[in-house]
Short mmCIF file of C-alpha atoms and ligand atoms in Angstrom, two decimals:
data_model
loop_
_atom_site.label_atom_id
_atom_site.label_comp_id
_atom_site.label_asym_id
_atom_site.label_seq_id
_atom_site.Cartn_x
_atom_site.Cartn_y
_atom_site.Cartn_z
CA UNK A 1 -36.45 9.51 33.79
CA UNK A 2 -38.69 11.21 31.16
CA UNK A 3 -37.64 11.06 27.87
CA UNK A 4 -39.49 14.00 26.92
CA UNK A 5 -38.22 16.34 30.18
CA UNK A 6 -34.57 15.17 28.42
CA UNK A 7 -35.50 16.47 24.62
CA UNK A 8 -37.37 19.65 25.90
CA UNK A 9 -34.60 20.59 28.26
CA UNK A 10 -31.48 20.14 25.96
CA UNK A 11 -33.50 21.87 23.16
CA UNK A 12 -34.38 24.78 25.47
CA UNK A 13 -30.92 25.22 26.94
CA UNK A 14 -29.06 25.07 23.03
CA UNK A 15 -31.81 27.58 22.19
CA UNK A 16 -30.40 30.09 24.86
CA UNK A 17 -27.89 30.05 23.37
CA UNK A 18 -24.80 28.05 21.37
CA UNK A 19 -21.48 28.52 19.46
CA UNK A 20 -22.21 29.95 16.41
CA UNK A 21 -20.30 27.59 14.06
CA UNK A 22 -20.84 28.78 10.29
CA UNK A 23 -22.55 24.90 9.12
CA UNK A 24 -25.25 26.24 11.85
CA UNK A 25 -26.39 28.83 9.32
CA UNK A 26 -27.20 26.09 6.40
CA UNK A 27 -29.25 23.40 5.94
CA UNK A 28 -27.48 22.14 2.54
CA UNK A 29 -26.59 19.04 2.79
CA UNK A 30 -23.21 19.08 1.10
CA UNK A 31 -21.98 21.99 3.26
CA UNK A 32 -23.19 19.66 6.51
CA UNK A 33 -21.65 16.92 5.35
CA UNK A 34 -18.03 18.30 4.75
CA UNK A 35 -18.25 19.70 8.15
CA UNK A 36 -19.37 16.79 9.81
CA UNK A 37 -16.63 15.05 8.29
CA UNK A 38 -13.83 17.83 9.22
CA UNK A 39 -15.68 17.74 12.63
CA UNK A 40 -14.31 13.74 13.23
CA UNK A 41 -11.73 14.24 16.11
CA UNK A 42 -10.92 17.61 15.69
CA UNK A 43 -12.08 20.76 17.32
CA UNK A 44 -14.51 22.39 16.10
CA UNK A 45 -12.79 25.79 16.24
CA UNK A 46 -10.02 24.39 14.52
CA UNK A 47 -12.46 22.88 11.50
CA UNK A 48 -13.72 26.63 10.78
CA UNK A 49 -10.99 28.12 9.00
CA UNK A 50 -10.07 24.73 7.19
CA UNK A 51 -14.06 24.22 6.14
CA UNK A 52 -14.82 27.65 4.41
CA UNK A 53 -11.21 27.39 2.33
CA UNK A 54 -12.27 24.22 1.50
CA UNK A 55 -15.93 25.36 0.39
CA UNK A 56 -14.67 28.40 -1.29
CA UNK A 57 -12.19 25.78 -3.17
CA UNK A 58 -15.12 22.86 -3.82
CA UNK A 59 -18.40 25.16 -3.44
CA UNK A 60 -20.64 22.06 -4.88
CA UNK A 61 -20.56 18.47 -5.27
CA UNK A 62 -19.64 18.46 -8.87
CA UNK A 63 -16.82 20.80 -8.33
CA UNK A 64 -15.12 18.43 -5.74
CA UNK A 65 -15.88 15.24 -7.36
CA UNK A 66 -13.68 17.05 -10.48
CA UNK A 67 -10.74 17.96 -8.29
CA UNK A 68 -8.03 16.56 -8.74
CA UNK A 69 -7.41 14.13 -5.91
CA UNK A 70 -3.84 16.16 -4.86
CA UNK A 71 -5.94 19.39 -4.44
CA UNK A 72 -8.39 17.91 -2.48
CA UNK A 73 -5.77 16.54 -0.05
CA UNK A 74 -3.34 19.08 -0.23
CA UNK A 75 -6.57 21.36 1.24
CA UNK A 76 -6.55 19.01 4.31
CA UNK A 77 -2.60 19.63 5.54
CA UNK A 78 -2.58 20.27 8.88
CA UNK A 79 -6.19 18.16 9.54
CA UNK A 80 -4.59 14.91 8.90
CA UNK A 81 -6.79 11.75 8.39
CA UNK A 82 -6.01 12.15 4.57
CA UNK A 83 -8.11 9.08 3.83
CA UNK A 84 -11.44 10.66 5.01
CA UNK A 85 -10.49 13.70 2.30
CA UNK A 86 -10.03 10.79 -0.20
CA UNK A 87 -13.41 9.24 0.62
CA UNK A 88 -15.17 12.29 0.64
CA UNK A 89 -13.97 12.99 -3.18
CA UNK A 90 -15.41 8.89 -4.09
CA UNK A 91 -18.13 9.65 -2.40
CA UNK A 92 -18.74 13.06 -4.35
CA UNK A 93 -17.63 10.85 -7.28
CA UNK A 94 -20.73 8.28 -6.51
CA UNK A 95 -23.66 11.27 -6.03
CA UNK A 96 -22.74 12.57 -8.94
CA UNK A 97 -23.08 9.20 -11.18
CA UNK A 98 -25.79 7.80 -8.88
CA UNK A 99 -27.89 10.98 -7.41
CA UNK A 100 -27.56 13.64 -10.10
CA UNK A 101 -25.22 15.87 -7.86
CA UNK A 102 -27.42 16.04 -5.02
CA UNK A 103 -26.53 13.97 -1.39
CA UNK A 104 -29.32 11.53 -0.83
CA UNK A 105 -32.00 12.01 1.33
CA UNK A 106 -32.06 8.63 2.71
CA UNK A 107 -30.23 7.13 6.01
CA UNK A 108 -29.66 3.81 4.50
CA UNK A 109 -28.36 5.64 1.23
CA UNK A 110 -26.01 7.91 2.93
CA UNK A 111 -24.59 5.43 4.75
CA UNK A 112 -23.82 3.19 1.72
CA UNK A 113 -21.67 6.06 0.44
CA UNK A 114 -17.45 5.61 0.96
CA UNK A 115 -16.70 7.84 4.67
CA UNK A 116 -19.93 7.86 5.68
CA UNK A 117 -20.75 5.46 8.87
CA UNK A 118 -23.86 5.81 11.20
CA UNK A 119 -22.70 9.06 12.91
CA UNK A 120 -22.76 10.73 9.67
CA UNK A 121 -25.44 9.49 7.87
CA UNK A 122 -27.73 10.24 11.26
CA UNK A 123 -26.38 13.75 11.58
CA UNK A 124 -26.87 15.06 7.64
CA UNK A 125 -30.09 13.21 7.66
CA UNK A 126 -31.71 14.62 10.42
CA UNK A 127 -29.82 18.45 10.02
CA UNK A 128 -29.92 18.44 6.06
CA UNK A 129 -33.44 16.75 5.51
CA UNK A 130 -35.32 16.72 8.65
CA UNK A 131 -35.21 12.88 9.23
CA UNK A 132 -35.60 11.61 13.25
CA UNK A 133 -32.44 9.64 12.98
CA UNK A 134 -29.85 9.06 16.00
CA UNK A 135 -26.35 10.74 15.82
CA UNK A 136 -24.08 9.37 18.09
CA UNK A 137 -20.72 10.61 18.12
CA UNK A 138 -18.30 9.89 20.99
CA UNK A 139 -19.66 13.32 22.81
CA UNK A 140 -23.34 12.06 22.41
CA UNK A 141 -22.20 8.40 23.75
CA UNK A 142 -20.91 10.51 26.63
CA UNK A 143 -24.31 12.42 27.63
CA UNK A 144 -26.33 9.54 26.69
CA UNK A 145 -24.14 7.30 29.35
CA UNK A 146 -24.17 9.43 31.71
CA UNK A 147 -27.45 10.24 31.88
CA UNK A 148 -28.78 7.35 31.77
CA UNK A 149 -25.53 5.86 34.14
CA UNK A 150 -25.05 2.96 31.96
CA UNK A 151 -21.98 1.20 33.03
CA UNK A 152 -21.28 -0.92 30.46
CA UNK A 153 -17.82 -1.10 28.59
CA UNK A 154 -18.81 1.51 25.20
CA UNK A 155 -17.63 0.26 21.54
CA UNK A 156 -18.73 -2.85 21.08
CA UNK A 157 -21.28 -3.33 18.87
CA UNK A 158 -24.20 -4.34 21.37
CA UNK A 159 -23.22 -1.37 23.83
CA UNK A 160 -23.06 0.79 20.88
CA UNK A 161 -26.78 -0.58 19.11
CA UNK A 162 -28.01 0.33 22.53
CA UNK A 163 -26.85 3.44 22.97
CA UNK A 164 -28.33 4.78 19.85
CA UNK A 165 -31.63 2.83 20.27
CA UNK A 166 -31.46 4.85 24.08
CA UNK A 167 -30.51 8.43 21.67
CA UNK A 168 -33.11 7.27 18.80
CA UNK A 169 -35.82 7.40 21.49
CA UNK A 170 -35.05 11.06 22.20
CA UNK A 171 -35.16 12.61 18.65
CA UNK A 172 -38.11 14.94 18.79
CA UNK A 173 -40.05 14.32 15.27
CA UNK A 174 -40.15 18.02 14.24
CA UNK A 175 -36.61 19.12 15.41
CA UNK A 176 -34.21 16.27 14.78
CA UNK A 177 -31.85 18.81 13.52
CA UNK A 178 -31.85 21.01 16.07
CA UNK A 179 -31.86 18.09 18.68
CA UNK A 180 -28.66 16.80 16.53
CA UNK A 181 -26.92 20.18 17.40
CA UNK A 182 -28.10 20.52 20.86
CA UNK A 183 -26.51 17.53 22.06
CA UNK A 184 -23.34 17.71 20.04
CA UNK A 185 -22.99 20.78 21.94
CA UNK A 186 -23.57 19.57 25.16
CA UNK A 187 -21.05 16.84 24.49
CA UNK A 188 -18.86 19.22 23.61
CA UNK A 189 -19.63 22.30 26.12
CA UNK A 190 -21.48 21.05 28.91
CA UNK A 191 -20.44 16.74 29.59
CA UNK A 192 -17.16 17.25 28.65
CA UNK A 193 -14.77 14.07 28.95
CA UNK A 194 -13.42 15.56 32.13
CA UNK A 195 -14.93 17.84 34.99
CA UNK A 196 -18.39 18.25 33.17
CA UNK A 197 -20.48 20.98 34.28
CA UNK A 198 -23.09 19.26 36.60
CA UNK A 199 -24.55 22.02 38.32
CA UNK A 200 -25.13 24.09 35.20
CA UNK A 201 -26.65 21.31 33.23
CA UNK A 202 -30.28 21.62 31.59
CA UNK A 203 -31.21 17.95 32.73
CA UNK A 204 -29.12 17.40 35.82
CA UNK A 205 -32.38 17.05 38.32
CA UNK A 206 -32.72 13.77 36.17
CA UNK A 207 -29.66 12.51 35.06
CA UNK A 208 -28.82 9.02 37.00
CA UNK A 209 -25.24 9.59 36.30
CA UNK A 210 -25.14 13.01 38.10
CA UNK A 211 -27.79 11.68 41.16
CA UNK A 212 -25.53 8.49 41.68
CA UNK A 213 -22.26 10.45 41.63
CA UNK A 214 -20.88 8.42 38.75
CA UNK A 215 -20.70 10.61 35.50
CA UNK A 216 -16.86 11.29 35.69
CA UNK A 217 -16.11 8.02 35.36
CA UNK A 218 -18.45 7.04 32.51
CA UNK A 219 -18.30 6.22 29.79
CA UNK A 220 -16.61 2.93 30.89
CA UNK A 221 -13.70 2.26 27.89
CA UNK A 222 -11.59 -0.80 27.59
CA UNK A 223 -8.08 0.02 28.27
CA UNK A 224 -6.30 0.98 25.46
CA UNK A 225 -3.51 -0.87 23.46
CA UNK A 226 0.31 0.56 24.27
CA UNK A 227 1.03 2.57 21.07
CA UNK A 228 4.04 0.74 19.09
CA UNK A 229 6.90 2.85 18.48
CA UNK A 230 8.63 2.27 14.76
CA UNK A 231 11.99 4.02 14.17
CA UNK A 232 12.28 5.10 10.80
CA UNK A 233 15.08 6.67 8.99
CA UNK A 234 13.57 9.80 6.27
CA UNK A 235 16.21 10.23 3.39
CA UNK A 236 16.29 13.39 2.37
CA UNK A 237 17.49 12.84 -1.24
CA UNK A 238 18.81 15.65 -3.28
CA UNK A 239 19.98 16.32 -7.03
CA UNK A 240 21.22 19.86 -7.36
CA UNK A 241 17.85 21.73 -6.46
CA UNK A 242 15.47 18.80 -6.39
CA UNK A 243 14.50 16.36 -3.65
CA UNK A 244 13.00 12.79 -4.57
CA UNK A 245 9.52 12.01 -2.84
CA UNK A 246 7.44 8.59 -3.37
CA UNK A 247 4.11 8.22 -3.23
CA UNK A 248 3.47 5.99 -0.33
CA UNK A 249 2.04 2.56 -1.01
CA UNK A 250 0.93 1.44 2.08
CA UNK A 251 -2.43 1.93 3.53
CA UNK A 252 -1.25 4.64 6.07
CA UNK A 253 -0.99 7.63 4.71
CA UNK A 254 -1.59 6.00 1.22
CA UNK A 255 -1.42 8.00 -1.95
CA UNK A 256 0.22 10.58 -0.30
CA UNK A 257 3.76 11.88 -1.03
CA UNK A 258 6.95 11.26 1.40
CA UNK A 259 10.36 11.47 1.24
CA UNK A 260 11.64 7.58 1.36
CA UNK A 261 12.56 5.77 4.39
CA UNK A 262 13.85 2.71 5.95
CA UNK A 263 12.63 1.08 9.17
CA UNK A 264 14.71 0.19 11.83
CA UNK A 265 18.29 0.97 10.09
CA UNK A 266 20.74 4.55 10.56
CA UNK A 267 23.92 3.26 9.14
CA UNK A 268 24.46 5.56 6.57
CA UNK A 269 26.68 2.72 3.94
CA UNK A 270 23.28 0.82 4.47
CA UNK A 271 21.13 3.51 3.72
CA UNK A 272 22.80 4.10 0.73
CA UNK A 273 22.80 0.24 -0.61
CA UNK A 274 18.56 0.60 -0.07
CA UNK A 275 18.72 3.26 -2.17
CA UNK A 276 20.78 1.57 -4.69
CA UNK A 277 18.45 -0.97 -4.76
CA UNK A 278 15.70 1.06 -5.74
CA UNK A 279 18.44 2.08 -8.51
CA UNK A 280 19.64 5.53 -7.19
CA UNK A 281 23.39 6.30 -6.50
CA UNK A 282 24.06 8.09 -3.68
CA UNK A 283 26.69 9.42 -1.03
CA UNK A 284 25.85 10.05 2.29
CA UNK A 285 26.21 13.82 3.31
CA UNK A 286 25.02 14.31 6.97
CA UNK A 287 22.59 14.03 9.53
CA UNK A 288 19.75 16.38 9.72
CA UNK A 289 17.83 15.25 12.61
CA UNK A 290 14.81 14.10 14.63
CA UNK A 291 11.32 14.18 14.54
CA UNK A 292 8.56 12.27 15.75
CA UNK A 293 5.08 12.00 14.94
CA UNK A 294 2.22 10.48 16.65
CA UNK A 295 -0.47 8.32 14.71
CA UNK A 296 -3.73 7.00 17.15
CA UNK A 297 -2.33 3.61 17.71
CA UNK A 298 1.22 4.31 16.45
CA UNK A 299 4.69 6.47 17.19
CA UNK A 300 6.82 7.00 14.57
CA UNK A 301 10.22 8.24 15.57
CA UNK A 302 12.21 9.67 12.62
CA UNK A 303 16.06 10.44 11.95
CA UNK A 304 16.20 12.61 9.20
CA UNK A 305 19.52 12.17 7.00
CA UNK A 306 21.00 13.91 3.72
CA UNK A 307 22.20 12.25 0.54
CA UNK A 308 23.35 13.67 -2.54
CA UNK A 309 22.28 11.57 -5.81
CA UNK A 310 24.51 11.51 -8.63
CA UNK A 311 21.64 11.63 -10.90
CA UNK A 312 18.26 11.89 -11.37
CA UNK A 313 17.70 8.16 -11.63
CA UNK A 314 13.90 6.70 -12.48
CA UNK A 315 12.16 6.11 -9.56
CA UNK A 316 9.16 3.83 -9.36
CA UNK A 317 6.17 6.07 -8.09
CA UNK A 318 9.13 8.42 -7.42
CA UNK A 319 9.25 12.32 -8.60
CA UNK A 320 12.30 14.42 -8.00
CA UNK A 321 10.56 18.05 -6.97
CA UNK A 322 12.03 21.47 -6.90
CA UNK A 323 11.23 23.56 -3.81
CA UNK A 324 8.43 25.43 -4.94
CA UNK A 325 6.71 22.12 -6.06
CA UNK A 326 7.78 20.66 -2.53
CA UNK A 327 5.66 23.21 -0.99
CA UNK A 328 2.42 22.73 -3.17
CA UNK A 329 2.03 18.82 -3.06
CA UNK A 330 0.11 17.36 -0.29
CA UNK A 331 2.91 15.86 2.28
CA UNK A 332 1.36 14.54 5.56
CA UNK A 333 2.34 16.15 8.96
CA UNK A 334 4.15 13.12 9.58
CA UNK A 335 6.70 14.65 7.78
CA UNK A 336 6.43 18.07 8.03
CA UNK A 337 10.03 18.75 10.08
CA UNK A 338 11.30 16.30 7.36
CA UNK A 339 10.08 19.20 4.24
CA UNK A 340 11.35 21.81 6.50
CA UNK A 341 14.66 20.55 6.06
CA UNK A 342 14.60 19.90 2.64
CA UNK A 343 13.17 23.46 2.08
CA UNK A 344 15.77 25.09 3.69
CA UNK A 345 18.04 22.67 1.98
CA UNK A 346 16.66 23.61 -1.30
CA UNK A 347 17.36 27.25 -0.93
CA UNK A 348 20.76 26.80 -0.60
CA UNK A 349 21.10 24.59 -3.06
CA UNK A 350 19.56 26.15 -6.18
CA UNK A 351 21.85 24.94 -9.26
CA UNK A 352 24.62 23.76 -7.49
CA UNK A 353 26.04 20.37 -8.63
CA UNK A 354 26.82 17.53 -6.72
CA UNK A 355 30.46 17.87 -6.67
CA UNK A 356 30.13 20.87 -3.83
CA UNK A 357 28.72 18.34 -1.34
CA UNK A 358 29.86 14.91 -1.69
CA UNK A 359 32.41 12.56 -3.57
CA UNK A 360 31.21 9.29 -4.78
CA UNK A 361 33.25 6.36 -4.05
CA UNK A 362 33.78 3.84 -6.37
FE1 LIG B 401 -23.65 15.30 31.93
FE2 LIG B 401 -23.70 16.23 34.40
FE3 LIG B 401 -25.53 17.00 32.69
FE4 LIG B 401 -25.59 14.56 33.61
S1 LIG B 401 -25.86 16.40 34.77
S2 LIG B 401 -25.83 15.13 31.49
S3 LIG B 401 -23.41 14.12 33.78
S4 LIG B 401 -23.33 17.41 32.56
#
């Protein structure tokens, strides 16, 4: 295998011809950077719409390292991964105070930045600035693996040091950008996870994985953990036409707002007495449903249920929102069927007191 033959040939086949994604058509580094960060397990088709209403929104640096944080996540709903949008505004944050407004043009320096690990540093280096640095992404591990029908178990961190050593020896010195693309795309269009396109590949006459009849089955991955399932009930809490939500304190979804919950309880005199402890009065009103969301490594299966407040008691990180301010905040998909029933909710319940839909016992 020729190292060279590999570079020439990928290069040659993405300069036939590739998607035409609009971060192909810059070399500014902020503009790569967002996109490479949008691009983290999510189609790239999908990233397009999301990444120019986000650039029209933050067109520079400066302009999302002034946001305020809500905006900036509230312009990733529907992307998930909130905490990437949240260390892509620190990071702004640090190249304003530390680079003048303008994104390093250093490996080591990018990659000291909040968000930005070695895939990302590699790829705005080498796009942005024209630096030979590796960018291996989970669709480069993939070609590189294949081609080179290494067998080894991928994501530890000797299998991973030498799989980007293997990629670092490709870059070609005056194209690293290009070469960045090329094999993202190839990843992506060409060695795809399943069924990749062998017979139409630029390097297949020298690709061990592809001679030996082994590329479907690599990259070898360890078996993955079972998911774990938690079973949460949402309370939907209501004052005439306002719902409470609470900024969530743990590290998933952190920062962003909910509607509160309790795990593993549904009986409606306890769910109640939790809210009571967090010093709201309540009376149960009904059951709205069920929803279920899936995290990476965790299910969350939710029954949705009504209360009706008898006023709008102080709640700690707590706000109790109208309808239109329901639909403006940034609320995670998690519980998107969740603010679909309190929307609808909402509409009906526009300055109607508590008395029309529950009695409070004593
Ligand atoms: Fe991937 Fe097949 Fe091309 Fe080898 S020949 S790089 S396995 S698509």
């Amino acid at each position: 295998m020729n190292d060279q033959i590999f570079t020439q040939a990928v290069l040659a086949w993405y300069d036939a011809g590739h998607r035409d994604l609009p971060w192909r058509h810059t070399k500014d580094a902020y503009r790569i950077w967002v996109s490479e960060i949008m691009l983290q397990q999510t189609r790239a088709e999908t990233v397009v719409s999301y990444y120019e209403r986000f650039l029209e929104r933050y067109p520079t640096v400066q302009a999302l390292a002034q946001a305020p944080e809500e905006d900036v996540l509230k312009s990733r709903e529907g992307l998930g991964y909130y905490s990437r949008a949240r260390s892509l505004q620190k990071a702004a944050r640090n190249i304003v105070r530390d680079y003048g407004g303008a994104l390093p043009a250093d490996v080591h320096a990018l990659r000291s930045l909040p968000g930005i690990g070695d895939y990302t540093a590699g790829a705005v280096a080498s796009i942005a600035f024209g630096i030979p640095a590796a960018a291996v992404d989970g669709n480069v591990e993939r070609v590189i693996c294949r081609y080179f029908a290494i067998g080894d178990t991928v994501g530890t961190p000797a299998v991973r040091r030498m799989i980007t050593e293997r990629t670092q020896a490709l870059v070609p010195h005056d194209r690293p950008g290009a070469f960045a693309n090329a094999m993202m795309e190839m990843g992506a269009t060409m060695c795809t996870p399943k069924n990749p396109k062998c017979l139409l590949c630029p390097v297949r006459e020298s690709c061990a994985g592809f001679m030996q009849g082994v590329a479907p089955e690599l990259p070898r991955k360890a078996k993955k953990k079972a998911q774990r399932v938690e079973n949460r009930a949402v309370l939907l809490v209501f004052y005439k036409d306002r719902v409470l939500i609470t900024k969530r304190q743990e590290k998933l979804l952190g920062g962003l707002f909910v509607f509160p919950d309790v795990l593993e309880e549904h009986d409606p005199a306890k769910l109640c007495a939790s809210l009571e402890a967090l010093g709201i009065r309540t009376a149960y009103d009904e059951y709205a449903g069920h929803a279920r969301h899936i995290f990476t490594h965790l299910i969350w299966e939710m029954d949705v249920h009504v209360l009706i407040a008898d006023e709008m008691a102080e709640v700690k990180n707590g706000q109790w929102v109208t309808r239109d301010e329901l639909e403006s905040l940034p609320l995670p998909t998690a519980v998107k069927a969740a603010r679909q029933w309190a929307m609808e909710r909402l509409k009906n319940m526009k300055n109607e007191g508590i008395e029309h839909h529950a009695a409070f016992a004593e």
